[in-house]
Amino acid sequence: MELIQSVRECQLWRRQITGSVGLVPTMGALHDGHLSLIRAAVRACNHTVVSIYVNPTQFGPREDLSAYPRTLERDLSALRNLQVSAVFLPEDREIYPDDYSTFVSEGELSLRLEGQSRPGHFRGVTTIVSKLFNIFRPDYAYFGRKDAQQLRVIRKMTKDLNYDITIVDCPTVRDINGLALSSRNQYLTKNEQLRAAVIFRALSEGKELFEKGERNAGILRKVIEARILTEPLAKIDYISIADDVSLTEFEGEITADALISLAVFFGPTRLIDNLNLPLKI
Ligand code: AMP
């Protein structure tokens, strides 16, 4: 497994390998969710590249950039067991030198949901992902459904900018109580982690009701909200029931495949999760 820190070395590495390349972008503090993406890449591709980079441009000024968990030694030992070909570990100045001035932004999907709560977040995401796409020229790139809007924004960017890359989405990995694994779960105490399982219970209740035939988005939102508010530690940022493709909010009847997504604070920790509501015709 090669550890690479400079863009130049990545490009040289890329030139001398043959066969398919799968890219898994991460911010490190790897957990089983990340590892499931990496395993999928290793199964399908001749070479898997994992990037570990806490990308400052996707954090807002009052967000957790400096506190974000960094567990490099542990991450590398997890990766050594997985037949990863290369790990890219750049420093900030390698990605954003002092004179850096080019950004990539998607102008529709990015503005909704997370884009409302975290202005500029997706501009940072699309910029770093397009840089990684250019640096590694992968055939496949792997993203988690856990970050449902990110996945859609990246698919749109890939299409709009004509990247010849297949975006592969992987299911959300959860703990035994249903809490979606996230590097940010490390901010929670064990007790808070147990209590945060209310998020998945609420999403599941919404989905069950939908499967029983409830099509009113307002009613589903209320049910999800009521369940989350049973947990005194939780503070709701948003609960969305939106068109699965355009991410426009359903106000009344759900008339197309939908996505329930939400962001909930547990203390200062902001957690996101989602479930699909496919309309079976
Ligand atoms: P991050 O390190 O949080 O930027 O995540 C890197 C990649 O792992 C993204 O594509 C995430 O969607 C994905 N990911 C994060 N958590 C999970 C999870 N619990 N299950 C599946 N994929 C995940």
PDB file of C-alpha atoms and ligand atoms in Angstrom:
ATOM      1  CA  MET A   1       0.000   0.000   0.000  1.00  0.00           C
ATOM      2  CA  GLU A   2       1.566   3.262  -1.145  1.00  0.00           C
ATOM      3  CA  LEU A   3       1.196   6.355   1.022  1.00  0.00           C
ATOM      4  CA  ILE A   4       1.219   9.422  -1.175  1.00  0.00           C
ATOM      5  CA  GLN A   5       1.256  13.020  -0.033  1.00  0.00           C
ATOM      6  CA  SER A   6       1.762  15.065  -3.176  1.00  0.00           C
ATOM      7  CA  VAL A   7      -0.429  15.533  -6.214  1.00  0.00           C
ATOM      8  CA  ARG A   8       2.568  15.021  -8.494  1.00  0.00           C
ATOM      9  CA  GLU A   9       3.304  11.598  -6.971  1.00  0.00           C
ATOM     10  CA  CYS A  10      -0.366  10.629  -7.402  1.00  0.00           C
ATOM     11  CA  GLN A  11      -0.216  11.519 -11.061  1.00  0.00           C
ATOM     12  CA  LEU A  12       2.984   9.524 -11.547  1.00  0.00           C
ATOM     13  CA  TRP A  13       1.451   6.566  -9.686  1.00  0.00           C
ATOM     14  CA  ARG A  14      -1.640   6.768 -11.893  1.00  0.00           C
ATOM     15  CA  ARG A  15       0.390   6.770 -15.077  1.00  0.00           C
ATOM     16  CA  GLN A  16       2.250   3.584 -14.291  1.00  0.00           C
ATOM     17  CA  ILE A  17      -0.685   1.393 -13.278  1.00  0.00           C
ATOM     18  CA  THR A  18      -2.905  -0.619 -15.582  1.00  0.00           C
ATOM     19  CA  GLY A  19      -6.438  -1.893 -15.030  1.00  0.00           C
ATOM     20  CA  SER A  20      -9.443  -0.258 -13.425  1.00  0.00           C
ATOM     21  CA  VAL A  21      -9.151   2.287 -10.629  1.00  0.00           C
ATOM     22  CA  GLY A  22     -11.713   2.822  -7.873  1.00  0.00           C
ATOM     23  CA  LEU A  23     -11.565   5.968  -5.743  1.00  0.00           C
ATOM     24  CA  VAL A  24     -12.997   6.257  -2.229  1.00  0.00           C
ATOM     25  CA  PRO A  25     -12.836   9.844  -0.920  1.00  0.00           C
ATOM     26  CA  THR A  26     -12.988  10.127   2.881  1.00  0.00           C
ATOM     27  CA  MET A  27     -12.187  12.540   5.686  1.00  0.00           C
ATOM     28  CA  GLY A  28     -10.664   9.726   7.758  1.00  0.00           C
ATOM     29  CA  ALA A  29     -11.643   8.576  11.269  1.00  0.00           C
ATOM     30  CA  LEU A  30     -12.608   5.469   9.351  1.00  0.00           C
ATOM     31  CA  HIS A  31     -15.481   3.290  10.539  1.00  0.00           C
ATOM     32  CA  ASP A  32     -17.351   0.315   9.104  1.00  0.00           C
ATOM     33  CA  GLY A  33     -19.346   2.624   6.809  1.00  0.00           C
ATOM     34  CA  HIS A  34     -16.152   3.789   5.091  1.00  0.00           C
ATOM     35  CA  LEU A  35     -14.769   0.257   5.086  1.00  0.00           C
ATOM     36  CA  SER A  36     -17.884  -1.033   3.287  1.00  0.00           C
ATOM     37  CA  LEU A  37     -17.204   1.427   0.438  1.00  0.00           C
ATOM     38  CA  ILE A  38     -13.565   0.400   0.316  1.00  0.00           C
ATOM     39  CA  ARG A  39     -14.456  -3.315   0.268  1.00  0.00           C
ATOM     40  CA  ALA A  40     -16.864  -2.681  -2.610  1.00  0.00           C
ATOM     41  CA  ALA A  41     -14.112  -0.884  -4.530  1.00  0.00           C
ATOM     42  CA  VAL A  42     -11.548  -3.616  -3.846  1.00  0.00           C
ATOM     43  CA  ARG A  43     -13.994  -6.290  -5.065  1.00  0.00           C
ATOM     44  CA  ALA A  44     -14.753  -4.471  -8.323  1.00  0.00           C
ATOM     45  CA  CYS A  45     -11.534  -2.683  -9.287  1.00  0.00           C
ATOM     46  CA  ASN A  46      -7.943  -3.683 -10.005  1.00  0.00           C
ATOM     47  CA  HIS A  47      -6.717  -0.788  -7.881  1.00  0.00           C
ATOM     48  CA  THR A  48      -8.398   1.031  -5.016  1.00  0.00           C
ATOM     49  CA  VAL A  49      -7.267   4.484  -3.926  1.00  0.00           C
ATOM     50  CA  VAL A  50      -8.507   5.935  -0.644  1.00  0.00           C
ATOM     51  CA  SER A  51      -8.081   9.618   0.065  1.00  0.00           C
ATOM     52  CA  ILE A  52      -8.008  10.825   3.654  1.00  0.00           C
ATOM     53  CA  TYR A  53      -8.367  14.578   3.783  1.00  0.00           C
ATOM     54  CA  VAL A  54     -10.368  16.806   6.112  1.00  0.00           C
ATOM     55  CA  ASN A  55     -11.340  19.324   3.460  1.00  0.00           C
ATOM     56  CA  PRO A  56     -11.504  22.798   5.030  1.00  0.00           C
ATOM     57  CA  THR A  57     -13.594  24.363   2.242  1.00  0.00           C
ATOM     58  CA  GLN A  58     -16.620  22.223   3.087  1.00  0.00           C
ATOM     59  CA  PHE A  59     -16.761  23.445   6.700  1.00  0.00           C
ATOM     60  CA  GLY A  60     -18.555  26.653   7.649  1.00  0.00           C
ATOM     61  CA  PRO A  61     -16.825  29.257   9.854  1.00  0.00           C
ATOM     62  CA  ARG A  62     -18.656  28.065  12.980  1.00  0.00           C
ATOM     63  CA  GLU A  63     -18.371  24.355  12.255  1.00  0.00           C
ATOM     64  CA  ASP A  64     -16.162  21.613  13.688  1.00  0.00           C
ATOM     65  CA  LEU A  65     -13.109  21.718  11.365  1.00  0.00           C
ATOM     66  CA  SER A  66     -10.486  21.938  14.115  1.00  0.00           C
ATOM     67  CA  ALA A  67     -12.279  19.406  16.348  1.00  0.00           C
ATOM     68  CA  TYR A  68     -12.946  16.907  13.529  1.00  0.00           C
ATOM     69  CA  PRO A  69     -11.558  13.508  14.639  1.00  0.00           C
ATOM     70  CA  ARG A  70      -8.192  12.570  13.165  1.00  0.00           C
ATOM     71  CA  THR A  71      -7.099   8.967  13.751  1.00  0.00           C
ATOM     72  CA  LEU A  72      -4.495   8.431  11.042  1.00  0.00           C
ATOM     73  CA  GLU A  73      -2.528   5.522  12.533  1.00  0.00           C
ATOM     74  CA  ARG A  74      -5.706   3.548  13.202  1.00  0.00           C
ATOM     75  CA  ASP A  75      -7.036   4.368   9.744  1.00  0.00           C
ATOM     76  CA  LEU A  76      -3.863   3.123   8.069  1.00  0.00           C
ATOM     77  CA  SER A  77      -3.894  -0.142   9.982  1.00  0.00           C
ATOM     78  CA  ALA A  78      -7.531  -0.727   8.958  1.00  0.00           C
ATOM     79  CA  LEU A  79      -6.599  -0.043   5.326  1.00  0.00           C
ATOM     80  CA  ARG A  80      -3.579  -2.359   5.415  1.00  0.00           C
ATOM     81  CA  ASN A  81      -5.971  -5.297   5.877  1.00  0.00           C
ATOM     82  CA  LEU A  82      -8.011  -4.422   2.804  1.00  0.00           C
ATOM     83  CA  GLN A  83      -5.797  -4.652  -0.290  1.00  0.00           C
ATOM     84  CA  VAL A  84      -5.869  -0.944  -0.933  1.00  0.00           C
ATOM     85  CA  SER A  85      -3.265   0.069  -3.544  1.00  0.00           C
ATOM     86  CA  ALA A  86      -2.697   3.662  -2.485  1.00  0.00           C
ATOM     87  CA  VAL A  87      -3.714   6.157   0.176  1.00  0.00           C
ATOM     88  CA  PHE A  88      -3.609   9.861  -0.578  1.00  0.00           C
ATOM     89  CA  LEU A  89      -2.857  11.974   2.505  1.00  0.00           C
ATOM     90  CA  PRO A  90      -2.341  15.523   1.341  1.00  0.00           C
ATOM     91  CA  GLU A  91      -1.638  18.549   3.499  1.00  0.00           C
ATOM     92  CA  ASP A  92      -3.817  21.633   3.065  1.00  0.00           C
ATOM     93  CA  ARG A  93      -1.162  23.573   1.133  1.00  0.00           C
ATOM     94  CA  GLU A  94      -0.911  20.757  -1.411  1.00  0.00           C
ATOM     95  CA  ILE A  95      -4.635  20.998  -2.186  1.00  0.00           C
ATOM     96  CA  TYR A  96      -5.127  24.720  -1.663  1.00  0.00           C
ATOM     97  CA  PRO A  97      -1.840  26.570  -2.214  1.00  0.00           C
ATOM     98  CA  ASP A  98      -1.790  30.239  -1.192  1.00  0.00           C
ATOM     99  CA  ASP A  99      -2.756  31.458  -4.659  1.00  0.00           C
ATOM    100  CA  TYR A 100      -5.645  28.962  -5.044  1.00  0.00           C
ATOM    101  CA  SER A 101      -8.701  30.508  -6.749  1.00  0.00           C
ATOM    102  CA  THR A 102     -10.771  27.924  -8.650  1.00  0.00           C
ATOM    103  CA  PHE A 103     -13.969  26.361  -7.261  1.00  0.00           C
ATOM    104  CA  VAL A 104     -16.615  24.033  -8.636  1.00  0.00           C
ATOM    105  CA  SER A 105     -20.217  24.577  -7.667  1.00  0.00           C
ATOM    106  CA  GLU A 106     -23.439  22.851  -8.604  1.00  0.00           C
ATOM    107  CA  GLY A 107     -26.279  25.325  -8.734  1.00  0.00           C
ATOM    108  CA  GLU A 108     -29.578  23.483  -8.098  1.00  0.00           C
ATOM    109  CA  LEU A 109     -29.503  20.451  -5.804  1.00  0.00           C
ATOM    110  CA  SER A 110     -26.770  22.027  -3.666  1.00  0.00           C
ATOM    111  CA  LEU A 111     -29.008  24.868  -2.605  1.00  0.00           C
ATOM    112  CA  ARG A 112     -31.609  22.694  -0.885  1.00  0.00           C
ATOM    113  CA  LEU A 113     -31.648  20.857   2.487  1.00  0.00           C
ATOM    114  CA  GLU A 114     -28.065  20.739   3.762  1.00  0.00           C
ATOM    115  CA  GLY A 115     -27.302  23.674   1.467  1.00  0.00           C
ATOM    116  CA  GLN A 116     -29.793  25.808   3.424  1.00  0.00           C
ATOM    117  CA  SER A 117     -28.297  24.897   6.796  1.00  0.00           C
ATOM    118  CA  ARG A 118     -24.681  24.837   5.604  1.00  0.00           C
ATOM    119  CA  PRO A 119     -24.215  27.486   2.891  1.00  0.00           C
ATOM    120  CA  GLY A 120     -21.087  26.825   0.836  1.00  0.00           C
ATOM    121  CA  HIS A 121     -20.754  23.242   2.069  1.00  0.00           C
ATOM    122  CA  PHE A 122     -21.369  21.587  -1.284  1.00  0.00           C
ATOM    123  CA  ARG A 123     -19.114  24.043  -3.102  1.00  0.00           C
ATOM    124  CA  GLY A 124     -16.326  22.674  -0.944  1.00  0.00           C
ATOM    125  CA  VAL A 125     -17.416  19.095  -1.602  1.00  0.00           C
ATOM    126  CA  THR A 126     -17.692  19.441  -5.386  1.00  0.00           C
ATOM    127  CA  THR A 127     -14.375  21.283  -5.525  1.00  0.00           C
ATOM    128  CA  ILE A 128     -12.424  18.620  -3.627  1.00  0.00           C
ATOM    129  CA  VAL A 129     -14.146  15.717  -5.378  1.00  0.00           C
ATOM    130  CA  SER A 130     -13.517  17.175  -8.825  1.00  0.00           C
ATOM    131  CA  LYS A 131      -9.861  17.751  -7.894  1.00  0.00           C
ATOM    132  CA  LEU A 132      -9.616  14.102  -6.775  1.00  0.00           C
ATOM    133  CA  PHE A 133     -11.315  13.001 -10.010  1.00  0.00           C
ATOM    134  CA  ASN A 134      -8.758  14.980 -12.022  1.00  0.00           C
ATOM    135  CA  ILE A 135      -5.800  13.762  -9.990  1.00  0.00           C
ATOM    136  CA  PHE A 136      -6.700  10.045 -10.068  1.00  0.00           C
ATOM    137  CA  ARG A 137      -8.839   9.738 -13.201  1.00  0.00           C
ATOM    138  CA  PRO A 138     -10.718   6.814 -11.587  1.00  0.00           C
ATOM    139  CA  ASP A 139     -13.088   4.525 -13.489  1.00  0.00           C
ATOM    140  CA  TYR A 140     -15.328   4.184 -10.425  1.00  0.00           C
ATOM    141  CA  ALA A 141     -15.883   6.411  -7.408  1.00  0.00           C
ATOM    142  CA  TYR A 142     -17.677   5.205  -4.269  1.00  0.00           C
ATOM    143  CA  PHE A 143     -20.019   7.242  -2.083  1.00  0.00           C
ATOM    144  CA  GLY A 144     -22.362   6.372   0.789  1.00  0.00           C
ATOM    145  CA  ARG A 145     -26.136   6.781   0.689  1.00  0.00           C
ATOM    146  CA  LYS A 146     -25.778   8.082   4.240  1.00  0.00           C
ATOM    147  CA  ASP A 147     -24.956  11.439   2.630  1.00  0.00           C
ATOM    148  CA  ALA A 148     -27.910  11.293   0.257  1.00  0.00           C
ATOM    149  CA  GLN A 149     -27.757  14.850  -1.013  1.00  0.00           C
ATOM    150  CA  GLN A 150     -23.976  14.707  -1.470  1.00  0.00           C
ATOM    151  CA  LEU A 151     -24.420  11.602  -3.602  1.00  0.00           C
ATOM    152  CA  ARG A 152     -26.972  13.371  -5.815  1.00  0.00           C
ATOM    153  CA  VAL A 153     -24.851  16.504  -6.112  1.00  0.00           C
ATOM    154  CA  ILE A 154     -21.814  14.441  -7.116  1.00  0.00           C
ATOM    155  CA  ARG A 155     -23.785  12.448  -9.684  1.00  0.00           C
ATOM    156  CA  LYS A 156     -25.014  15.743 -11.152  1.00  0.00           C
ATOM    157  CA  MET A 157     -21.522  17.248 -11.213  1.00  0.00           C
ATOM    158  CA  THR A 158     -20.161  14.092 -12.873  1.00  0.00           C
ATOM    159  CA  LYS A 159     -22.824  14.326 -15.560  1.00  0.00           C
ATOM    160  CA  ASP A 160     -22.615  18.086 -16.071  1.00  0.00           C
ATOM    161  CA  LEU A 161     -18.814  18.136 -16.277  1.00  0.00           C
ATOM    162  CA  ASN A 162     -18.653  14.977 -18.449  1.00  0.00           C
ATOM    163  CA  TYR A 163     -16.448  12.971 -16.137  1.00  0.00           C
ATOM    164  CA  ASP A 164     -16.134   9.455 -17.536  1.00  0.00           C
ATOM    165  CA  ILE A 165     -16.548   7.956 -14.068  1.00  0.00           C
ATOM    166  CA  THR A 166     -19.185   5.565 -12.734  1.00  0.00           C
ATOM    167  CA  ILE A 167     -20.528   6.734  -9.388  1.00  0.00           C
ATOM    168  CA  VAL A 168     -21.271   3.738  -7.174  1.00  0.00           C
ATOM    169  CA  ASP A 169     -23.538   4.258  -4.173  1.00  0.00           C
ATOM    170  CA  CYS A 170     -23.312   2.000  -1.135  1.00  0.00           C
ATOM    171  CA  PRO A 171     -25.930   1.336   1.583  1.00  0.00           C
ATOM    172  CA  THR A 172     -25.806   3.077   4.938  1.00  0.00           C
ATOM    173  CA  VAL A 173     -24.070   1.039   7.623  1.00  0.00           C
ATOM    174  CA  ARG A 174     -25.740   1.353  11.045  1.00  0.00           C
ATOM    175  CA  ASP A 175     -24.925   0.273  14.560  1.00  0.00           C
ATOM    176  CA  ILE A 176     -27.010  -2.390  16.272  1.00  0.00           C
ATOM    177  CA  ASN A 177     -29.577   0.213  17.381  1.00  0.00           C
ATOM    178  CA  GLY A 178     -29.937   1.752  13.936  1.00  0.00           C
ATOM    179  CA  LEU A 179     -27.745   4.843  14.403  1.00  0.00           C
ATOM    180  CA  ALA A 180     -25.974   5.534  11.094  1.00  0.00           C
ATOM    181  CA  LEU A 181     -22.216   5.246  11.586  1.00  0.00           C
ATOM    182  CA  SER A 182     -20.489   8.609  11.307  1.00  0.00           C
ATOM    183  CA  SER A 183     -17.100   9.955  12.311  1.00  0.00           C
ATOM    184  CA  ARG A 184     -19.052  12.589  14.240  1.00  0.00           C
ATOM    185  CA  ASN A 185     -20.625   9.899  16.472  1.00  0.00           C
ATOM    186  CA  GLN A 186     -17.302  10.045  18.338  1.00  0.00           C
ATOM    187  CA  TYR A 187     -18.442  13.389  19.754  1.00  0.00           C
ATOM    188  CA  LEU A 188     -21.353  11.628  21.498  1.00  0.00           C
ATOM    189  CA  THR A 189     -21.177   9.836  24.827  1.00  0.00           C
ATOM    190  CA  LYS A 190     -22.309   6.191  24.835  1.00  0.00           C
ATOM    191  CA  ASN A 191     -25.583   7.304  26.361  1.00  0.00           C
ATOM    192  CA  GLU A 192     -26.102   9.960  23.679  1.00  0.00           C
ATOM    193  CA  GLN A 193     -25.354   7.370  20.985  1.00  0.00           C
ATOM    194  CA  LEU A 194     -28.076   5.135  22.411  1.00  0.00           C
ATOM    195  CA  ARG A 195     -30.508   8.025  22.512  1.00  0.00           C
ATOM    196  CA  ALA A 196     -29.600   9.145  18.986  1.00  0.00           C
ATOM    197  CA  ALA A 197     -31.049   5.850  17.736  1.00  0.00           C
ATOM    198  CA  VAL A 198     -34.378   7.722  17.935  1.00  0.00           C
ATOM    199  CA  ILE A 199     -33.432   9.198  14.532  1.00  0.00           C
ATOM    200  CA  PHE A 200     -33.600   5.848  12.768  1.00  0.00           C
ATOM    201  CA  ARG A 201     -36.734   4.851  14.701  1.00  0.00           C
ATOM    202  CA  ALA A 202     -38.429   8.048  13.547  1.00  0.00           C
ATOM    203  CA  LEU A 203     -37.352   7.579   9.917  1.00  0.00           C
ATOM    204  CA  SER A 204     -38.492   3.957  10.018  1.00  0.00           C
ATOM    205  CA  GLU A 205     -41.870   4.936  11.451  1.00  0.00           C
ATOM    206  CA  GLY A 206     -42.321   7.441   8.635  1.00  0.00           C
ATOM    207  CA  LYS A 207     -41.378   4.834   6.063  1.00  0.00           C
ATOM    208  CA  GLU A 208     -43.738   2.222   7.552  1.00  0.00           C
ATOM    209  CA  LEU A 209     -46.623   4.654   7.452  1.00  0.00           C
ATOM    210  CA  PHE A 210     -45.803   5.500   3.848  1.00  0.00           C
ATOM    211  CA  GLU A 211     -45.699   1.799   2.976  1.00  0.00           C
ATOM    212  CA  LYS A 212     -49.140   1.395   4.544  1.00  0.00           C
ATOM    213  CA  GLY A 213     -50.413   3.997   2.094  1.00  0.00           C
ATOM    214  CA  GLU A 214     -50.021   7.384   3.790  1.00  0.00           C
ATOM    215  CA  ARG A 215     -49.101   9.829   1.008  1.00  0.00           C
ATOM    216  CA  ASN A 216     -49.434  13.156   2.795  1.00  0.00           C
ATOM    217  CA  ALA A 217     -45.964  14.626   3.308  1.00  0.00           C
ATOM    218  CA  GLY A 218     -47.144  16.928   6.097  1.00  0.00           C
ATOM    219  CA  ILE A 219     -48.556  14.033   8.123  1.00  0.00           C
ATOM    220  CA  LEU A 220     -45.388  11.974   7.658  1.00  0.00           C
ATOM    221  CA  ARG A 221     -43.233  14.932   8.729  1.00  0.00           C
ATOM    222  CA  LYS A 222     -45.355  15.391  11.872  1.00  0.00           C
ATOM    223  CA  VAL A 223     -45.052  11.715  12.823  1.00  0.00           C
ATOM    224  CA  ILE A 224     -41.276  11.792  12.411  1.00  0.00           C
ATOM    225  CA  GLU A 225     -41.026  15.045  14.335  1.00  0.00           C
ATOM    226  CA  ALA A 226     -43.169  13.739  17.192  1.00  0.00           C
ATOM    227  CA  ARG A 227     -41.008  10.643  17.555  1.00  0.00           C
ATOM    228  CA  ILE A 228     -37.782  12.646  17.616  1.00  0.00           C
ATOM    229  CA  LEU A 229     -39.188  15.069  20.173  1.00  0.00           C
ATOM    230  CA  THR A 230     -39.710  12.169  22.583  1.00  0.00           C
ATOM    231  CA  GLU A 231     -35.947  12.478  23.071  1.00  0.00           C
ATOM    232  CA  PRO A 232     -35.198  15.593  25.168  1.00  0.00           C
ATOM    233  CA  LEU A 233     -31.561  15.766  23.999  1.00  0.00           C
ATOM    234  CA  ALA A 234     -32.592  16.136  20.351  1.00  0.00           C
ATOM    235  CA  LYS A 235     -33.021  19.466  18.580  1.00  0.00           C
ATOM    236  CA  ILE A 236     -34.410  19.268  15.048  1.00  0.00           C
ATOM    237  CA  ASP A 237     -32.670  21.299  12.326  1.00  0.00           C
ATOM    238  CA  TYR A 238     -34.921  20.093   9.490  1.00  0.00           C
ATOM    239  CA  ILE A 239     -37.080  17.178   8.428  1.00  0.00           C
ATOM    240  CA  SER A 240     -37.561  16.963   4.682  1.00  0.00           C
ATOM    241  CA  ILE A 241     -39.747  14.823   2.482  1.00  0.00           C
ATOM    242  CA  ALA A 242     -38.601  15.692  -0.994  1.00  0.00           C
ATOM    243  CA  ASP A 243     -38.630  14.423  -4.541  1.00  0.00           C
ATOM    244  CA  ASP A 244     -35.886  11.803  -4.739  1.00  0.00           C
ATOM    245  CA  VAL A 245     -34.395  13.330  -7.898  1.00  0.00           C
ATOM    246  CA  SER A 246     -34.937  17.096  -7.727  1.00  0.00           C
ATOM    247  CA  LEU A 247     -34.964  17.303  -3.898  1.00  0.00           C
ATOM    248  CA  THR A 248     -37.869  19.744  -4.081  1.00  0.00           C
ATOM    249  CA  GLU A 249     -40.021  19.527  -0.989  1.00  0.00           C
ATOM    250  CA  PHE A 250     -43.410  17.799  -1.134  1.00  0.00           C
ATOM    251  CA  GLU A 251     -46.008  19.959   0.551  1.00  0.00           C
ATOM    252  CA  GLY A 252     -49.147  17.848   0.143  1.00  0.00           C
ATOM    253  CA  GLU A 253     -49.394  14.527  -1.646  1.00  0.00           C
ATOM    254  CA  ILE A 254     -46.283  12.535  -2.470  1.00  0.00           C
ATOM    255  CA  THR A 255     -46.535  11.864  -6.189  1.00  0.00           C
ATOM    256  CA  ALA A 256     -43.092  10.459  -7.041  1.00  0.00           C
ATOM    257  CA  ASP A 257     -40.253   8.527  -5.432  1.00  0.00           C
ATOM    258  CA  ALA A 258     -39.289  10.462  -2.327  1.00  0.00           C
ATOM    259  CA  LEU A 259     -36.453  10.841   0.134  1.00  0.00           C
ATOM    260  CA  ILE A 260     -36.976  11.497   3.847  1.00  0.00           C
ATOM    261  CA  SER A 261     -33.906  13.239   5.146  1.00  0.00           C
ATOM    262  CA  LEU A 262     -33.206  15.084   8.325  1.00  0.00           C
ATOM    263  CA  ALA A 263     -30.619  16.806  10.447  1.00  0.00           C
ATOM    264  CA  VAL A 264     -30.850  16.662  14.224  1.00  0.00           C
ATOM    265  CA  PHE A 265     -28.578  18.147  16.862  1.00  0.00           C
ATOM    266  CA  PHE A 266     -27.608  16.149  19.928  1.00  0.00           C
ATOM    267  CA  GLY A 267     -25.957  18.892  21.974  1.00  0.00           C
ATOM    268  CA  PRO A 268     -23.502  20.571  19.601  1.00  0.00           C
ATOM    269  CA  THR A 269     -23.268  17.463  17.406  1.00  0.00           C
ATOM    270  CA  ARG A 270     -25.208  17.599  14.165  1.00  0.00           C
ATOM    271  CA  LEU A 271     -26.309  14.222  12.800  1.00  0.00           C
ATOM    272  CA  ILE A 272     -27.882  13.550   9.395  1.00  0.00           C
ATOM    273  CA  ASP A 273     -29.702  10.489   8.112  1.00  0.00           C
ATOM    274  CA  ASN A 274     -32.219   9.504   5.458  1.00  0.00           C
ATOM    275  CA  LEU A 275     -34.395   6.730   4.027  1.00  0.00           C
ATOM    276  CA  ASN A 276     -35.846   6.290   0.558  1.00  0.00           C
ATOM    277  CA  LEU A 277     -39.588   6.157  -0.045  1.00  0.00           C
ATOM    278  CA  PRO A 278     -39.952   4.454  -3.420  1.00  0.00           C
ATOM    279  CA  LEU A 279     -43.452   4.710  -4.919  1.00  0.00           C
ATOM    280  CA  LYS A 280     -44.251   1.194  -6.055  1.00  0.00           C
ATOM    281  CA  ILE A 281     -46.725   1.458  -8.876  1.00  0.00           C
TER     282      ILE A 281
HETATM  283  P1  AMP B   1     -16.773  11.186   5.218  1.00  0.00           P
HETATM  284  O1  AMP B   1     -15.462  10.665   5.723  1.00  0.00           O
HETATM  285  O2  AMP B   1     -17.777  11.435   6.291  1.00  0.00           O
HETATM  286  O3  AMP B   1     -16.607  12.328   4.249  1.00  0.00           O
HETATM  287  O4  AMP B   1     -17.404  10.013   4.363  1.00  0.00           O
HETATM  288  C1  AMP B   1     -16.714   9.430   3.296  1.00  0.00           C
HETATM  289  C2  AMP B   1     -17.666   8.545   2.530  1.00  0.00           C
HETATM  290  O5  AMP B   1     -18.169   7.517   3.385  1.00  0.00           O
HETATM  291  C3  AMP B   1     -18.886   9.301   1.987  1.00  0.00           C
HETATM  292  O6  AMP B   1     -19.180   8.824   0.683  1.00  0.00           O
HETATM  293  C4  AMP B   1     -19.961   8.926   2.974  1.00  0.00           C
HETATM  294  O7  AMP B   1     -21.272   8.973   2.423  1.00  0.00           O
HETATM  295  C5  AMP B   1     -19.580   7.503   3.310  1.00  0.00           C
HETATM  296  N1  AMP B   1     -20.162   7.107   4.594  1.00  0.00           N
HETATM  297  C6  AMP B   1     -20.089   7.780   5.766  1.00  0.00           C
HETATM  298  N2  AMP B   1     -20.793   7.136   6.736  1.00  0.00           N
HETATM  299  C7  AMP B   1     -21.334   6.044   6.146  1.00  0.00           C
HETATM  300  C8  AMP B   1     -22.173   4.980   6.598  1.00  0.00           C
HETATM  301  N3  AMP B   1     -22.605   4.910   7.866  1.00  0.00           N
HETATM  302  N4  AMP B   1     -22.541   4.021   5.720  1.00  0.00           N
HETATM  303  C9  AMP B   1     -22.114   4.077   4.431  1.00  0.00           C
HETATM  304  N5  AMP B   1     -21.307   5.045   3.938  1.00  0.00           N
HETATM  305  C10 AMP B   1     -20.930   6.021   4.773  1.00  0.00           C
END
